[in-house]
Short mmCIF file of C-alpha atoms and ligand atoms in Angstrom, two decimals:
data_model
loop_
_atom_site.label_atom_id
_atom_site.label_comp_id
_atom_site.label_asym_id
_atom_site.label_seq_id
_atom_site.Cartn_x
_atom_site.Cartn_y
_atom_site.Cartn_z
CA UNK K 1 27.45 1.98 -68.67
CA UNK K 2 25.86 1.60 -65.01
CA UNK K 3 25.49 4.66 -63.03
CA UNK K 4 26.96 4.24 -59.78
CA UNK K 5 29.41 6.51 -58.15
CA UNK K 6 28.85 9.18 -61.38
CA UNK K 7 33.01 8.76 -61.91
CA UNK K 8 35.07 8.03 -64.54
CA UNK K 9 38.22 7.79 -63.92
CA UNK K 10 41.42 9.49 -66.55
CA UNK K 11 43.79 7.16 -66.45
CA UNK K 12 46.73 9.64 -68.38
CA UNK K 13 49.94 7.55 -66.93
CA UNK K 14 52.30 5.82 -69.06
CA UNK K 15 53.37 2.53 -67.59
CA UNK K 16 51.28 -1.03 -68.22
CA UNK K 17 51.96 -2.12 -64.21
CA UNK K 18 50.77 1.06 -62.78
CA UNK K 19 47.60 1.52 -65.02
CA UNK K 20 46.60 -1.46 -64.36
CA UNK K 21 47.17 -1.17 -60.41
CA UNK K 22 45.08 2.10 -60.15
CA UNK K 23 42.19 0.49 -61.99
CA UNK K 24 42.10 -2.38 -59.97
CA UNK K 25 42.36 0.17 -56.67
CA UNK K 26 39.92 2.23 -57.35
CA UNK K 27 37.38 0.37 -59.61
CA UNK K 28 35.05 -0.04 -56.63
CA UNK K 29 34.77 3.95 -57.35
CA UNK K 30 34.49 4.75 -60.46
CA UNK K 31 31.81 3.61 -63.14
CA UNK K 32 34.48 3.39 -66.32
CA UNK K 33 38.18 4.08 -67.27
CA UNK K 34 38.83 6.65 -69.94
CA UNK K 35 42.30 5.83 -71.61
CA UNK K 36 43.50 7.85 -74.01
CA UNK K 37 46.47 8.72 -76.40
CA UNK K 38 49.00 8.76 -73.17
CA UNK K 39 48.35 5.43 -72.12
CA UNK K 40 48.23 3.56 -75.42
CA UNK K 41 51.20 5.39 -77.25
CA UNK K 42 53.32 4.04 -74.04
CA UNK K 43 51.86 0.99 -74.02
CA UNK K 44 49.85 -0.30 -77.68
CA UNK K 45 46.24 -0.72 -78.10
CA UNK K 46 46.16 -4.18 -76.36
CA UNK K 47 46.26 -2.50 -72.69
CA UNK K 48 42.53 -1.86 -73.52
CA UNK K 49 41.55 -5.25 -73.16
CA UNK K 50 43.61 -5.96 -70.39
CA UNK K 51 42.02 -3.04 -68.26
CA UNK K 52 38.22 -4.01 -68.96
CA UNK K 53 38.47 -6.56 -66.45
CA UNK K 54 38.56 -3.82 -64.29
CA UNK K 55 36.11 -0.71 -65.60
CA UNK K 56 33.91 -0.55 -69.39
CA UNK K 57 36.30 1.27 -71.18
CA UNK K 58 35.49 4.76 -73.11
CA UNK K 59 38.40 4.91 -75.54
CA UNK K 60 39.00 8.84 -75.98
CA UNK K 61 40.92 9.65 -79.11
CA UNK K 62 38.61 12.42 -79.88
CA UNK K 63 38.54 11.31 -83.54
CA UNK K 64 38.33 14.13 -86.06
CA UNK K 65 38.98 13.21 -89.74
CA UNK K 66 36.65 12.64 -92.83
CA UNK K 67 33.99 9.49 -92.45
CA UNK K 68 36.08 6.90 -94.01
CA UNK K 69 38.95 7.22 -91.60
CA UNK K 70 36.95 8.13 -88.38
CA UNK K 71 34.76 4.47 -90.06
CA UNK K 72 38.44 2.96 -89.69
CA UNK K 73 39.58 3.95 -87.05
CA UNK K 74 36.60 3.21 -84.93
CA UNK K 75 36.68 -0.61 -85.85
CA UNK K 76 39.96 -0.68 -84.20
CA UNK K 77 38.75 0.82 -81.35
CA UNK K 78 35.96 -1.68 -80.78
CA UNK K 79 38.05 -4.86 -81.93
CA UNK K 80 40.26 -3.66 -79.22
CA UNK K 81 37.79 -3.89 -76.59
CA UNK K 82 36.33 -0.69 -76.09
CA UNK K 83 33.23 -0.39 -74.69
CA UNK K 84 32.68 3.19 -76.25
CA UNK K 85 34.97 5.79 -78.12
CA UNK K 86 34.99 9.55 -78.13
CA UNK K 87 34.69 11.84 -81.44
CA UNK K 88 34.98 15.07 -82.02
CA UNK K 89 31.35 17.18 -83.18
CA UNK K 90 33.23 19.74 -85.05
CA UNK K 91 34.11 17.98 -88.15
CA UNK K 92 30.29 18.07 -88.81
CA UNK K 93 27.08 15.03 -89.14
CA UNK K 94 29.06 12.90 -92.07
CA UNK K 95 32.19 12.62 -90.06
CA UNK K 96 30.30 11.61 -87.19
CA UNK K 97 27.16 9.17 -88.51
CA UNK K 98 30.38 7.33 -89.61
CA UNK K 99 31.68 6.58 -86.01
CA UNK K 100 28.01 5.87 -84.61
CA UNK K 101 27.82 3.59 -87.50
CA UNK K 102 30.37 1.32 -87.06
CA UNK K 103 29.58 1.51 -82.89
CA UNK K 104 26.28 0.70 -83.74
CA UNK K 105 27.54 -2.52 -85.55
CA UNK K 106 29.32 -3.56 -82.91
CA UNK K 107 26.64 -2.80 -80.24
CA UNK K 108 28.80 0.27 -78.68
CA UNK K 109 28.47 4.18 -77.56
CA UNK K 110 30.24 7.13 -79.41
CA UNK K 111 30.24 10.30 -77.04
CA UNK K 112 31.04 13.62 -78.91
CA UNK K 113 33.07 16.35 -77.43
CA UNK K 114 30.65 20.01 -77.52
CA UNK K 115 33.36 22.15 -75.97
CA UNK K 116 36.75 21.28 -73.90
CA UNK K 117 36.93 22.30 -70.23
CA UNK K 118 40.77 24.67 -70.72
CA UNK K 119 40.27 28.17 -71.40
CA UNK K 120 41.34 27.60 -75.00
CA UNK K 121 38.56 25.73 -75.15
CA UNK K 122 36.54 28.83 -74.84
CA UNK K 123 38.51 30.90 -78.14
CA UNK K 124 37.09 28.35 -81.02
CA UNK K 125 34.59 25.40 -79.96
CA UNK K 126 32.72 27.46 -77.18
CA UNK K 127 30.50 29.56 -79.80
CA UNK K 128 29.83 26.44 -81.45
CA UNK K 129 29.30 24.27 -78.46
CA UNK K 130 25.17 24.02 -78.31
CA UNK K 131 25.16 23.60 -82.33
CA UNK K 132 27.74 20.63 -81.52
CA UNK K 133 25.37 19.30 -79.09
CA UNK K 134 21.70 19.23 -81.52
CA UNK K 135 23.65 17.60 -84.29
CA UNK K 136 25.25 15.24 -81.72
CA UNK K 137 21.16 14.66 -80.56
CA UNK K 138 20.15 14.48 -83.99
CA UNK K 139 22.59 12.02 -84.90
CA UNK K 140 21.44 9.79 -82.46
CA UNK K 141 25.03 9.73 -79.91
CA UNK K 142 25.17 8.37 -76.63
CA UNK K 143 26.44 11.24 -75.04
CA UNK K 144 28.55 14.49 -74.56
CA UNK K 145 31.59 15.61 -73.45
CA UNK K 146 30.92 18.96 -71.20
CA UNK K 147 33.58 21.22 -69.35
CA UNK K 148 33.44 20.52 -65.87
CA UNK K 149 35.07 23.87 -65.24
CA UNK K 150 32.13 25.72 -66.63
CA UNK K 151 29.35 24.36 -64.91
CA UNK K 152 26.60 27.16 -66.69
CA UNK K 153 27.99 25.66 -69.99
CA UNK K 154 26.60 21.80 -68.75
CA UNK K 155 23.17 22.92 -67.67
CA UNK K 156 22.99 25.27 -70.79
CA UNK K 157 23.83 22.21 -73.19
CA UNK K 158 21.50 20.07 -70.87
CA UNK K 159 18.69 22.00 -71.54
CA UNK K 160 18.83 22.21 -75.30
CA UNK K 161 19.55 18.12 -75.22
CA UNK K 162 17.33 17.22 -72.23
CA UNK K 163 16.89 13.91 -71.63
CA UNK K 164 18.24 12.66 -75.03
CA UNK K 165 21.88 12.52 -74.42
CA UNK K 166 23.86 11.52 -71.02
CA UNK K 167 26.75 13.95 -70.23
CA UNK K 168 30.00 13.13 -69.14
CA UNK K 169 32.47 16.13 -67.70
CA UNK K 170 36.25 16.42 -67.59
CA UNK K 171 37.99 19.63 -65.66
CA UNK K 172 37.24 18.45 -62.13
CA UNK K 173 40.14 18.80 -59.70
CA UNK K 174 43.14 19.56 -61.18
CA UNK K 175 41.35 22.49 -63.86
CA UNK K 176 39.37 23.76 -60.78
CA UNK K 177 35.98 22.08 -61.52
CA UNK K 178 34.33 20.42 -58.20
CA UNK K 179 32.78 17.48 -58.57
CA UNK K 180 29.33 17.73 -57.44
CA UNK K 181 28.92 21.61 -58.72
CA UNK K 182 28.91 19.70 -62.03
CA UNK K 183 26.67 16.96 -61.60
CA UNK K 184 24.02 19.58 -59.92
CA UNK K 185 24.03 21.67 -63.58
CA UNK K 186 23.19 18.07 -65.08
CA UNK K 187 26.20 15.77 -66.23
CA UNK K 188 25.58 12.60 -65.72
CA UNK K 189 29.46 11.93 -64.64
CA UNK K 190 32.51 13.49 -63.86
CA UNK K 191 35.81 12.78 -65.73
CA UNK K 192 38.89 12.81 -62.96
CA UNK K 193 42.64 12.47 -63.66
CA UNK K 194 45.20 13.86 -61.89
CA UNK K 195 43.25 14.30 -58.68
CA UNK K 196 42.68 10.54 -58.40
CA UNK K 197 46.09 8.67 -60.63
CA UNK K 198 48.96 11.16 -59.15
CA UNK K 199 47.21 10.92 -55.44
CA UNK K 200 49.32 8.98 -52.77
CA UNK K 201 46.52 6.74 -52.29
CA UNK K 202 44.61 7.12 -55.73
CA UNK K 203 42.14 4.79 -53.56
CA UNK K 204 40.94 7.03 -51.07
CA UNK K 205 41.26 10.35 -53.67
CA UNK K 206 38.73 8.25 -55.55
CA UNK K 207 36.43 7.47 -52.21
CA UNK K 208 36.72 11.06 -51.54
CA UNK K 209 35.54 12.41 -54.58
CA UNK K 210 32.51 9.65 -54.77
CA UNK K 211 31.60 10.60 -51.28
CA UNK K 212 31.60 14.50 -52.15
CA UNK K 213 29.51 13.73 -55.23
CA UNK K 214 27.19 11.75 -53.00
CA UNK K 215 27.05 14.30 -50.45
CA UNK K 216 25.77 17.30 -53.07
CA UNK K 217 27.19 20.57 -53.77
CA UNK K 218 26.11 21.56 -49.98
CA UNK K 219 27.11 18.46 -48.33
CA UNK K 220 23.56 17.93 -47.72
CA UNK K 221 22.39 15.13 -49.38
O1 O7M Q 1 41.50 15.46 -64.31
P1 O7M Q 1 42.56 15.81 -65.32
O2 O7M Q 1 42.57 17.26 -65.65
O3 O7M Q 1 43.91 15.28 -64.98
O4 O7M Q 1 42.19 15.01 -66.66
C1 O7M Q 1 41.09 15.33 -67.45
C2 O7M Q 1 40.95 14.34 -68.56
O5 O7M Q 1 39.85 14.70 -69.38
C3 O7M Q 1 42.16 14.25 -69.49
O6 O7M Q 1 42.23 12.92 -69.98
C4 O7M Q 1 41.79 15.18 -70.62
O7 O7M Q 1 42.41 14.82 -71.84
C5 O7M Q 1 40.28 14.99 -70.71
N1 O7M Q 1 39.51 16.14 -71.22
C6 O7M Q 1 39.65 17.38 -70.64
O8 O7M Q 1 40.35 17.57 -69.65
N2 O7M Q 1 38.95 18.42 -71.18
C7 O7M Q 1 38.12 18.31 -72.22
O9 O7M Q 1 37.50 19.27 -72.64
C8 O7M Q 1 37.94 17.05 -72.80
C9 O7M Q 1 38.60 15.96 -72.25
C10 O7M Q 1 38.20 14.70 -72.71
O10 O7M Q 1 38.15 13.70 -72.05
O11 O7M Q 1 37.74 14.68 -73.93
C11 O7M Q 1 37.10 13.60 -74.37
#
């Protein structure tokens, strides 16, 4: 995945035509699409493919079961044209060597959610978050999944991963996080949703939030 404008855009609607009209609108802005249970529960696995002609594609169904059917579920997720999937860390290093496995077969990325960005998020995964994040290291992931509405919790998990992992943030916008805050305390981009797909012109929400990430968290870059 090429680092451009840092963004990936949440693309949480539930109709085929739309999706695909805010990728194509604001792909000039945004380095990958995230599509998730929303989108394909409306609309079937196959509107994966049809959106990579757009964005790569990080497929986030935050798998979490034992290694056999994380192993199968993955290798739908890459037959359908994913470009990389999301796991969850806390069903431990079997569960998840399984889904780097298979993406390693297939020549694709597994990111691994440390800790989510609500303030549930905080009661159970939190306390667990930086163990999440050496196993996730050790197990040789692509990346993280950070809350952008903690910024202190990305640069803590950046330091204990350094250069090893790339981090990618949700909670921007719409859960209060601000874009560039986050990429300052080291992710490496910013997951937006709402901010950008229920916009009026999800175009210029997206040029918007690339220009403030561009600018810095003082507007002084
Ligand atoms: O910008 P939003 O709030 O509309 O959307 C954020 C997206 O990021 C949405 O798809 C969430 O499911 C997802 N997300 C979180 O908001 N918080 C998390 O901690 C983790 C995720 C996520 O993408 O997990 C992989």
């Amino acid at each position: 995945m090429e680092k451009k404008s840092c963004m990936i855009l949440a693309l949480d609607v539930s109709d085929r035509e739309e999706a695909l009209k805010i990728a194509e609108d604001v792909s000039e802005f945004v380095d990958a699409v995230k599509v998730g249970y929303p989108l394909v529960l409306a609309t079937g696995l196959g509107i994966i493919r049809e959106l990579s002609e757009f964005a790569p594609i990080i497929a986030d169904f935050k798998v979490a079961d034992i290694p056999n059917t994380n192993r199968l579920i993955c290798e739908q997720v890459f037959e359908a044209g994913a470009d990389a999937v999301i796991v969850q860390g806390f069903t431990g290093r079997d569960s998840l060597d399984a889904c780097i496995e298979v993406a390693s077969e297939y020549g694709k990325d597994v990111f691994v959610v440390s800790e989510m960005s609500h303030p549930g998020g905080a009661e159970f995964l939190q306390p667990v978050g930086e163990t999440i994040a050496r196993m996730a290291a050790q197990a040789g992931a692509f990346g993280l999944v950070a809350p952008a509405t903690r910024p202190e919790r990305v640069k803590a998990i950046r330091e204990i991963i350094g250069d090893k992992l790339t981090i990618i943030s949700p909670g921007v916008g719409a859960q209060g996080g601000k874009a560039s805050d986050v990429i300052a305390a080291g992710a490496d981009w910013v997951i937006v949703g709402r901010s950008i797909y229920r916009a009026d012109s999800p175009r210029e929400a997206a040029r918007e939030i690339a220009a403030e990430i561009e600018a810095g968290p003082n507007g002084e870059n």
